Amino acid sequence: MTLRPVDDTTYTSLAAGTPLPVEQAPVWAAFDAVVPGRSHWGRLAYVDDDGATAAVVTLAEVRGPGGFRYLWAKNGPVWLVEPTPEREAALRRELGERLRRVDPRLVFVRLHARHEAPDLRPVMQGITYDRTVVVDLDRSEDEVFTAMKQQGRRAIRKALKDESLTVGEETGLDEAAFAELYDVFVETGEREGFGPHPARRYLDMLATLGPEHARVFVTRRDGRALAWALVLVNDGAALYSVGASSSEARGAYAADLLHWDIIRTLLAEGVRSYDLAGAGSDRFPGLSGLTQFKTKFEKEITEVSPAWDMPLHPRAYTALVQALAAKRRATAALGRVRSRLRP
């Protein structure tokens, strides 16, 4: 079993018949090229002993604070056969040996794996998940609506009756128009306790991926944005990448109406699935608060492969984890001091 570099044409040909997540598709390299500290590293094919391709993977190089570097196979490897524990471990072994040889300064690789293993560590930072909600769009609109939970259908009907609400696609919006949506994102972050990337990150994603792959949908009330979503599409599969909603949106069921419009639009275009990007689980409870909302649209939970870190140099990796933990403790302590000093 071997790993070999491949060009874009060969990579796409080998994966034909298996939907590539957009982050694993050649188009994503254009976005990596404009994100500070990130660049496209390469594409590899993993070939079985019988010469058949078992998986393909695209890797981006990321430069962290202080200059350490790692590779990130977001939503990869893409398996063309069943990813058994043995196959996953063999691929990682080959990958680790190759990377230590060609670029010994890389500290670790972040990639997805279905099975826990001794060579894998929980990601040192960032969000991952092992369950998600995928709406099957290979059905009629009526079938999709009927299969939803009753509370989801009720919310959509209420929103549709509200004549002050409008919903639709706004892909192609300019920077000034996106600023209004970003303000809603900032409001959501303050309410939910997270900090969004700068607006430029999302504008660059829209510009580099283009309207075929990166699309924006918005629910408005009397012209004001209440909820919006950025949806990624590739190979007939769609992913809810990022979105936000104002405090006013909840009572108006604006987010319910938004995702229903996305579903209807994608279905009409022949897209086969819409992944709502994560649900809570025992291992990753951080997304549990969103599970109830997402399962309005699809009752079934889908098991997926979470992201893991695979250290290439365990001592250096452990030092990074310890440094990050110390930084978090210091930040938390500073926050407590500031809160006590507030009048």
Coordinates of C-alpha atoms in Angstrom, one line a residue:
M1 CA 0.0 0.0 0.0
T2 CA 1.5 3.3 -1.1
L3 CA 0.9 7.0 -1.2
R4 CA 1.8 8.9 -4.4
P5 CA 1.4 12.6 -5.4
V6 CA -1.1 13.3 -8.1
D7 CA -2.0 16.3 -10.1
D8 CA -5.5 17.9 -10.1
T9 CA -6.7 16.1 -13.2
T10 CA -5.6 12.6 -11.9
Y11 CA -7.0 13.4 -8.5
T12 CA -10.4 14.3 -9.8
S13 CA -10.4 11.3 -12.2
L14 CA -9.6 8.8 -9.4
A15 CA -12.4 10.2 -7.2
A16 CA -15.0 10.1 -9.9
G17 CA -18.2 8.6 -8.6
T18 CA -17.5 9.7 -5.0
P19 CA -18.6 13.2 -4.0
L20 CA -15.6 15.3 -2.9
P21 CA -16.2 17.7 0.0
V22 CA -15.4 21.1 -1.3
E23 CA -12.5 21.4 1.1
Q24 CA -11.0 18.3 -0.6
A25 CA -11.7 19.5 -4.2
P26 CA -9.2 21.4 -6.4
V27 CA -11.2 24.6 -6.2
W28 CA -10.4 25.0 -2.5
A29 CA -6.7 25.7 -3.2
A30 CA -7.6 29.2 -4.4
F31 CA -9.1 30.0 -1.0
D32 CA -6.1 28.5 0.8
A33 CA -3.9 30.8 -1.2
V34 CA -5.5 34.0 0.2
V35 CA -5.9 33.0 3.9
P36 CA -3.0 34.4 5.9
G37 CA -0.7 31.6 7.2
R38 CA -2.2 29.0 4.9
S39 CA -1.3 27.5 1.5
H40 CA -2.1 24.4 -0.6
W41 CA 0.5 21.7 0.1
G42 CA -0.5 18.9 -2.3
R43 CA -2.7 16.0 -3.3
L44 CA -2.1 12.3 -2.7
A45 CA -3.6 9.0 -3.8
Y46 CA -3.5 6.0 -1.5
V47 CA -3.1 2.8 -3.6
D48 CA -3.9 -0.7 -2.4
D49 CA -1.5 -3.6 -3.0
D50 CA -3.7 -4.7 -6.0
G51 CA -3.2 -1.3 -7.6
A52 CA -6.7 0.1 -6.9
T53 CA -7.0 3.6 -5.4
A54 CA -8.4 3.3 -1.8
A55 CA -8.5 7.0 -0.9
V56 CA -7.5 10.4 -2.0
V57 CA -6.5 13.3 0.2
T58 CA -5.8 17.1 -0.2
L59 CA -3.5 18.7 2.4
A60 CA -3.1 22.4 3.2
E61 CA -0.1 23.8 5.1
V62 CA -0.9 26.0 8.1
R63 CA 1.6 28.2 9.9
G64 CA 0.7 28.7 13.6
P65 CA 1.8 31.3 16.1
G66 CA 5.5 31.2 16.7
G67 CA 6.1 29.7 13.3
F68 CA 5.3 26.0 13.9
R69 CA 3.7 24.3 10.8
Y70 CA 1.3 21.5 10.4
L71 CA -0.9 20.0 7.6
W72 CA -4.7 20.0 7.6
A73 CA -6.8 17.6 5.5
K74 CA -10.1 19.1 6.2
N75 CA -12.9 16.6 5.6
G76 CA -10.3 14.2 4.3
P77 CA -9.1 11.6 3.5
V78 CA -11.9 10.8 1.1
W79 CA -12.2 7.0 1.1
L80 CA -13.3 5.2 -2.1
V81 CA -13.5 1.9 -0.1
E82 CA -14.6 1.0 3.4
P83 CA -12.3 2.8 5.8
T84 CA -11.5 -0.1 8.2
P85 CA -9.3 0.5 11.2
E86 CA -6.5 -1.3 9.5
R87 CA -6.8 0.8 6.3
E88 CA -6.9 4.1 8.2
A89 CA -3.9 3.1 10.3
A90 CA -1.9 2.0 7.2
L91 CA -2.6 5.3 5.4
R92 CA -1.5 7.3 8.4
R93 CA 1.6 5.2 8.8
E94 CA 2.6 5.8 5.1
L95 CA 1.7 9.5 5.4
G96 CA 3.7 10.0 8.5
E97 CA 6.8 8.3 7.0
R98 CA 6.5 10.4 3.9
L99 CA 6.2 13.7 5.7
R100 CA 9.0 13.1 8.1
R101 CA 11.2 12.4 5.1
V102 CA 10.1 15.3 2.8
D103 CA 9.4 18.0 5.4
P104 CA 10.8 17.1 8.8
R105 CA 9.8 20.4 10.4
L106 CA 6.1 19.7 10.2
V107 CA 4.9 19.0 13.8
F108 CA 1.6 17.2 13.1
V109 CA -1.1 16.4 10.6
R110 CA -4.8 17.1 11.3
L111 CA -7.1 14.7 9.5
H112 CA -10.4 12.8 9.9
A113 CA -10.7 9.2 11.0
R114 CA -13.6 7.1 11.9
H115 CA -11.8 4.9 14.4
E116 CA -9.8 5.9 17.5
A117 CA -6.2 4.8 17.5
P118 CA -3.0 5.1 19.6
D119 CA -1.4 7.5 17.0
L120 CA -4.3 10.0 17.2
R121 CA -4.9 12.8 19.6
P122 CA -8.0 15.0 20.1
V123 CA -7.5 18.2 18.2
M124 CA -5.7 20.7 20.3
Q125 CA -8.0 23.5 19.2
G126 CA -11.0 24.1 17.0
I127 CA -14.4 22.4 16.7
T128 CA -15.0 18.9 15.4
Y129 CA -17.9 16.4 15.6
D130 CA -18.7 12.8 15.1
R131 CA -22.4 13.2 14.4
T132 CA -24.3 15.5 12.0
V133 CA -27.7 16.0 10.4
V134 CA -27.9 15.4 6.7
V135 CA -31.1 16.2 4.8
D136 CA -31.6 13.7 2.0
L137 CA -32.7 15.8 -1.1
D138 CA -33.1 12.8 -3.4
R139 CA -36.8 13.1 -2.7
S140 CA -39.6 15.4 -3.7
E141 CA -40.2 18.6 -1.8
D142 CA -43.4 17.3 -0.3
E143 CA -41.6 14.1 0.9
V144 CA -38.8 16.2 2.5
F145 CA -41.4 18.4 4.3
T146 CA -43.5 15.5 5.4
A147 CA -40.5 13.7 6.9
M148 CA -39.6 16.7 9.1
K149 CA -40.5 16.9 12.7
Q150 CA -43.9 18.4 13.5
Q151 CA -42.3 21.4 15.2
G152 CA -40.2 22.1 12.2
R153 CA -43.2 22.0 9.8
R154 CA -45.2 24.2 12.3
A155 CA -42.3 26.8 12.5
I156 CA -42.0 27.0 8.7
R157 CA -45.8 27.5 8.2
K158 CA -45.8 30.3 10.8
A159 CA -42.9 32.0 9.1
L160 CA -44.5 31.7 5.7
K161 CA -47.6 33.5 7.0
D162 CA -45.6 36.4 8.2
E163 CA -45.9 38.9 5.4
S164 CA -43.1 41.1 6.8
L165 CA -40.5 38.3 6.1
T166 CA -38.8 37.6 2.8
V167 CA -36.2 34.9 2.1
G168 CA -34.0 34.2 -0.8
E169 CA -30.5 33.8 -2.3
E170 CA -28.2 36.8 -2.3
T171 CA -25.1 35.2 -3.7
G172 CA -22.9 37.8 -5.4
L173 CA -23.5 40.5 -2.8
D174 CA -20.8 43.1 -2.5
E175 CA -18.6 44.0 0.5
A176 CA -21.0 46.8 1.7
A177 CA -24.0 44.4 1.6
F178 CA -22.0 41.7 3.4
A179 CA -21.2 44.2 6.2
E180 CA -24.9 44.1 7.3
L181 CA -24.7 40.3 7.5
Y182 CA -21.5 40.4 9.4
D183 CA -23.0 42.7 12.0
V184 CA -25.6 39.9 12.6
F185 CA -22.7 37.4 12.9
V186 CA -21.0 39.6 15.6
E187 CA -24.3 39.9 17.5
T188 CA -24.6 36.1 17.4
G189 CA -21.1 35.6 18.6
E190 CA -21.6 38.0 21.5
R191 CA -24.8 36.1 22.5
E192 CA -23.3 32.6 22.1
G193 CA -19.8 33.3 23.3
F194 CA -17.6 33.0 20.2
G195 CA -15.6 35.3 18.1
P196 CA -16.0 35.1 14.3
H197 CA -13.2 35.4 11.9
P198 CA -12.7 38.9 10.3
A199 CA -15.2 39.6 7.6
R200 CA -12.5 39.5 5.0
R201 CA -12.2 35.7 5.5
Y202 CA -15.8 35.1 4.3
L203 CA -15.5 37.6 1.5
D204 CA -12.4 35.9 0.3
M205 CA -14.2 32.5 0.5
L206 CA -17.1 33.9 -1.6
A207 CA -14.7 35.5 -4.2
T208 CA -12.3 32.6 -4.6
L209 CA -14.8 29.7 -4.7
G210 CA -17.3 31.6 -6.8
P211 CA -21.1 31.3 -7.0
E212 CA -21.0 27.7 -8.1
H213 CA -19.5 26.6 -4.8
A214 CA -20.2 29.4 -2.2
R215 CA -23.7 30.7 -1.9
V216 CA -25.5 33.1 0.5
F217 CA -29.1 33.0 1.6
V218 CA -30.8 35.6 3.8
T219 CA -34.1 36.0 5.7
R220 CA -35.2 39.6 6.0
R221 CA -37.9 41.5 7.9
D222 CA -39.0 44.7 6.2
G223 CA -35.6 44.7 4.5
R224 CA -33.5 44.1 7.6
A225 CA -31.4 40.9 7.8
L226 CA -32.5 38.6 10.6
A227 CA -30.7 35.4 9.6
W228 CA -28.3 34.3 6.9
A229 CA -26.2 31.3 5.9
L230 CA -23.2 30.6 3.7
V231 CA -23.6 27.3 2.0
L232 CA -20.8 25.3 0.2
V233 CA -21.7 23.1 -2.7
N234 CA -19.6 20.5 -4.6
D235 CA -20.3 17.3 -6.5
G236 CA -24.0 17.4 -5.7
A237 CA -23.6 17.8 -2.0
A238 CA -24.1 21.0 0.1
L239 CA -22.8 21.9 3.5
Y240 CA -24.0 24.7 5.9
S241 CA -20.6 26.4 6.4
V242 CA -21.5 29.3 8.6
G243 CA -24.4 31.5 9.5
A244 CA -26.0 33.8 12.1
S245 CA -29.3 35.1 13.3
S246 CA -30.3 38.1 15.4
S247 CA -32.2 37.9 18.7
E248 CA -35.3 39.1 16.7
A249 CA -35.0 36.1 14.4
R250 CA -36.0 33.5 17.0
G251 CA -39.5 34.7 17.6
A252 CA -40.0 35.2 13.9
Y253 CA -38.8 31.6 13.0
A254 CA -36.4 33.3 10.5
A255 CA -33.8 30.6 10.7
D256 CA -36.4 27.9 10.1
L257 CA -37.6 29.7 7.0
L258 CA -34.0 30.3 5.9
H259 CA -33.0 26.6 5.9
W260 CA -36.3 25.6 4.3
D261 CA -35.6 28.0 1.5
I262 CA -32.1 26.6 1.1
I263 CA -33.4 23.0 1.0
R264 CA -36.1 23.9 -1.6
T265 CA -33.5 25.7 -3.8
L266 CA -30.9 23.0 -3.6
L267 CA -33.5 20.3 -4.2
A268 CA -34.8 22.1 -7.3
E269 CA -31.2 22.2 -8.7
G270 CA -30.6 18.5 -8.3
V271 CA -28.3 18.7 -5.2
R272 CA -28.6 15.4 -3.4
S273 CA -27.9 16.3 0.2
Y274 CA -27.7 19.2 2.6
D275 CA -25.4 18.7 5.6
L276 CA -26.2 20.9 8.6
A277 CA -22.7 20.5 9.9
G278 CA -22.6 18.9 13.3
A279 CA -24.7 17.6 16.1
G280 CA -23.9 17.1 19.7
S281 CA -22.7 13.7 21.1
D282 CA -21.3 12.3 24.3
R283 CA -17.8 12.9 23.0
F284 CA -18.5 16.3 21.6
P285 CA -21.2 17.9 23.7
G286 CA -20.5 21.5 22.6
L287 CA -22.9 21.3 19.7
S288 CA -25.8 19.7 21.7
G289 CA -27.6 23.0 21.9
L290 CA -28.0 23.1 18.1
T291 CA -29.1 19.5 17.7
Q292 CA -32.7 20.2 18.5
F293 CA -32.9 22.9 15.9
K294 CA -31.2 20.9 13.2
T295 CA -33.2 17.7 13.7
K296 CA -36.3 19.7 12.9
F297 CA -35.3 19.2 9.3
E298 CA -34.2 15.6 9.5
K299 CA -34.9 13.3 12.4
E300 CA -32.0 10.9 11.8
I301 CA -28.5 11.5 13.1
T302 CA -25.6 10.5 10.8
E303 CA -22.3 9.2 12.2
V304 CA -19.3 10.9 10.6
S305 CA -15.5 10.8 11.1
P306 CA -14.2 13.5 13.5
A307 CA -10.9 15.3 13.1
W308 CA -7.9 14.2 15.0
D309 CA -4.3 15.4 15.3
M310 CA -1.6 12.9 14.3
P311 CA 1.7 14.0 15.9
L312 CA 4.7 13.6 13.6
H313 CA 7.1 14.7 16.4
P314 CA 5.4 13.8 19.7
R315 CA 7.6 15.8 22.0
A316 CA 7.2 19.0 19.9
Y317 CA 3.5 18.3 19.7
T318 CA 3.2 17.9 23.5
A319 CA 5.0 21.1 24.0
L320 CA 2.5 22.9 21.8
V321 CA -0.4 21.5 23.7
Q322 CA 1.1 22.6 27.0
A323 CA 1.8 26.1 25.7
L324 CA -1.8 26.4 24.4
A325 CA -3.2 25.2 27.7
A326 CA -1.0 27.8 29.6
K327 CA -2.2 30.5 27.3
R328 CA -5.9 29.6 27.9
R329 CA -5.3 29.6 31.7
A330 CA -3.7 33.1 31.5
T331 CA -6.5 34.4 29.3
A332 CA -9.1 33.1 31.7
A333 CA -7.3 34.6 34.7
L334 CA -7.1 37.9 33.0
G335 CA -10.8 37.8 32.3
R336 CA -11.6 37.1 35.9
V337 CA -9.4 40.1 37.0
R338 CA -11.1 42.4 34.5
S339 CA -14.6 41.3 35.7
R340 CA -13.7 42.1 39.3
L341 CA -12.4 45.6 38.3
R342 CA -15.5 46.5 36.5
P343 CA -17.6 49.1 38.4

